[in-house]
Amino acid sequence: MTIAHQALLFPTDGLQPLPQPDDVDQDLLLLGSVRAVSLVHVDEPDYDKASEEWSARNDHSASSVLGHFGGRPAWIQGDETPSCLSCATPMSLVVQLEEGPDHSTAMNFGGCGGAYAFACELCGRAKFLWQC
């Protein structure tokens, strides 16, 4: 039994930000470069095709698309859809994330990689993995 790629799901009720520590250089706590994003609904179910079409319509590079919610993952390598450790049911894709177009704001998934978060709707378990 493998326990790799485990992720924890937490309810959002009652979450509160932690106070900033007093004895730390404030510059270390500040967020540097950031990237604004917007949620765009696209009817095309094929992620790669939807990304290319959106990019062409909006005069942006395909790397401007940062991922998608639900549906089918667009695997970079081979299909690694995980099964739940509790019930052995294949997990559903929650989100697929891309690194992004700018190295200063990019998420690092191995260099030109992508990340995939899955959840078991029956058991409430989750897994997170990446490919590059």
Tab-separated table of C-alpha atoms in Angstrom:
chain	number	residue	atom	x	y	z
A	1	MET	CA	0.000	0.000	0.000
A	2	THR	CA	1.464	3.324	-1.061
A	3	ILE	CA	0.834	6.552	0.816
A	4	ALA	CA	2.530	8.836	-1.686
A	5	HIS	CA	0.673	11.861	-3.010
A	6	GLN	CA	-1.574	12.151	0.052
A	7	ALA	CA	-3.332	15.480	0.497
A	8	LEU	CA	-5.418	16.745	3.381
A	9	LEU	CA	-8.869	18.278	3.033
A	10	PHE	CA	-9.928	20.815	5.645
A	11	PRO	CA	-13.347	22.403	6.133
A	12	THR	CA	-13.268	26.154	5.534
A	13	ASP	CA	-15.595	26.971	8.436
A	14	GLY	CA	-13.693	28.602	11.262
A	15	LEU	CA	-10.413	29.157	9.395
A	16	GLN	CA	-8.611	32.302	10.506
A	17	PRO	CA	-5.308	33.807	9.373
A	18	LEU	CA	-2.413	33.549	11.801
A	19	PRO	CA	-1.080	36.800	13.233
A	20	GLN	CA	2.254	37.976	11.862
A	21	PRO	CA	5.168	37.215	14.180
A	22	ASP	CA	6.781	40.250	15.807
A	23	ASP	CA	10.359	38.987	15.756
A	24	VAL	CA	10.688	38.384	11.991
A	25	ASP	CA	11.945	40.759	9.297
A	26	GLN	CA	8.708	42.018	7.705
A	27	ASP	CA	10.292	41.942	4.229
A	28	LEU	CA	10.438	38.160	4.534
A	29	LEU	CA	6.682	38.035	5.081
A	30	LEU	CA	5.692	40.187	2.128
A	31	LEU	CA	4.513	38.615	-1.082
A	32	GLY	CA	6.740	39.533	-3.994
A	33	SER	CA	5.577	39.231	-7.571
A	34	VAL	CA	1.974	38.188	-7.993
A	35	ARG	CA	-0.254	37.277	-10.898
A	36	ALA	CA	-3.902	38.199	-11.254
A	37	VAL	CA	-6.180	35.486	-12.610
A	38	SER	CA	-9.770	35.299	-13.744
A	39	LEU	CA	-12.155	32.384	-14.040
A	40	VAL	CA	-13.427	31.826	-17.582
A	41	HIS	CA	-16.046	29.224	-18.502
A	42	VAL	CA	-15.330	27.309	-21.714
A	43	ASP	CA	-17.704	24.683	-23.134
A	44	GLU	CA	-14.988	22.618	-24.860
A	45	PRO	CA	-14.431	19.447	-22.735
A	46	ASP	CA	-10.930	18.763	-24.123
A	47	TYR	CA	-8.578	20.830	-21.964
A	48	ASP	CA	-5.727	21.125	-24.465
A	49	LYS	CA	-8.080	22.147	-27.278
A	50	ALA	CA	-9.942	24.614	-25.025
A	51	SER	CA	-6.648	26.172	-23.928
A	52	GLU	CA	-5.449	26.600	-27.513
A	53	GLU	CA	-8.776	28.073	-28.680
A	54	TRP	CA	-8.971	30.502	-25.746
A	55	SER	CA	-5.379	31.596	-26.326
A	56	ALA	CA	-6.016	32.263	-30.018
A	57	ARG	CA	-9.259	34.177	-29.361
A	58	ASN	CA	-7.699	36.349	-26.654
A	59	ASP	CA	-4.258	36.936	-28.196
A	60	HIS	CA	-2.452	35.293	-25.263
A	61	SER	CA	-0.002	32.431	-25.139
A	62	ALA	CA	-1.294	29.028	-24.077
A	63	SER	CA	0.883	29.345	-20.958
A	64	SER	CA	-1.491	32.099	-19.761
A	65	VAL	CA	-4.049	29.375	-19.034
A	66	LEU	CA	-3.366	28.232	-15.474
A	67	GLY	CA	-5.560	25.135	-15.376
A	68	HIS	CA	-9.118	23.924	-15.057
A	69	PHE	CA	-11.621	22.660	-12.495
A	70	GLY	CA	-13.111	19.180	-12.737
A	71	GLY	CA	-13.561	17.189	-15.900
A	72	ARG	CA	-10.801	14.993	-17.262
A	73	PRO	CA	-7.110	15.598	-16.629
A	74	ALA	CA	-4.864	16.349	-19.590
A	75	TRP	CA	-1.933	14.169	-18.602
A	76	ILE	CA	1.555	15.243	-19.659
A	77	GLN	CA	2.903	11.709	-19.432
A	78	GLY	CA	0.553	8.786	-18.794
A	79	ASP	CA	-2.720	8.426	-16.924
A	80	GLU	CA	-2.060	8.362	-13.174
A	81	THR	CA	-5.639	8.755	-11.935
A	82	PRO	CA	-5.416	7.651	-8.301
A	83	SER	CA	-7.795	5.357	-6.484
A	84	CYS	CA	-9.007	6.051	-2.961
A	85	LEU	CA	-7.053	4.175	-0.288
A	86	SER	CA	-10.260	3.642	1.694
A	87	CYS	CA	-12.742	2.415	-0.915
A	88	ALA	CA	-10.558	1.749	-4.010
A	89	THR	CA	-12.826	3.958	-6.155
A	90	PRO	CA	-11.067	6.029	-8.844
A	91	MET	CA	-10.858	9.609	-7.584
A	92	SER	CA	-12.385	12.604	-9.373
A	93	LEU	CA	-10.266	15.476	-10.650
A	94	VAL	CA	-10.792	18.605	-8.564
A	95	VAL	CA	-8.295	20.876	-10.319
A	96	GLN	CA	-5.448	20.744	-12.820
A	97	LEU	CA	-2.836	23.484	-12.440
A	98	GLU	CA	-0.222	24.785	-14.864
A	99	GLU	CA	2.996	26.511	-13.810
A	100	GLY	CA	2.197	29.821	-15.520
A	101	PRO	CA	3.959	32.049	-18.051
A	102	ASP	CA	6.265	34.076	-15.792
A	103	HIS	CA	9.059	32.405	-13.817
A	104	SER	CA	8.759	34.986	-11.021
A	105	THR	CA	5.138	34.021	-10.307
A	106	ALA	CA	5.119	30.443	-11.581
A	107	MET	CA	4.241	27.437	-9.489
A	108	ASN	CA	7.059	24.898	-9.796
A	109	PHE	CA	5.928	21.472	-10.938
A	110	GLY	CA	9.282	20.240	-12.225
A	111	GLY	CA	9.773	22.720	-15.057
A	112	CYS	CA	6.964	22.997	-17.615
A	113	GLY	CA	4.973	20.558	-15.513
A	114	GLY	CA	1.413	20.368	-14.310
A	115	ALA	CA	-0.253	19.418	-11.029
A	116	TYR	CA	-3.406	17.437	-10.404
A	117	ALA	CA	-5.588	17.372	-7.284
A	118	PHE	CA	-8.100	14.559	-6.856
A	119	ALA	CA	-10.732	13.763	-4.238
A	120	CYS	CA	-12.894	10.802	-3.340
A	121	GLU	CA	-16.464	12.018	-3.108
A	122	LEU	CA	-17.440	8.996	-0.989
A	123	CYS	CA	-14.666	9.097	1.616
A	124	GLY	CA	-13.454	12.710	1.579
A	125	ARG	CA	-9.841	11.675	0.916
A	126	ALA	CA	-7.588	13.582	-1.482
A	127	LYS	CA	-4.383	13.129	-3.480
A	128	PHE	CA	-2.089	15.631	-5.179
A	129	LEU	CA	0.475	14.744	-7.823
A	130	TRP	CA	2.427	16.359	-10.624
A	131	GLN	CA	4.019	15.418	-13.911
A	132	CYS	CA	6.612	17.126	-16.083
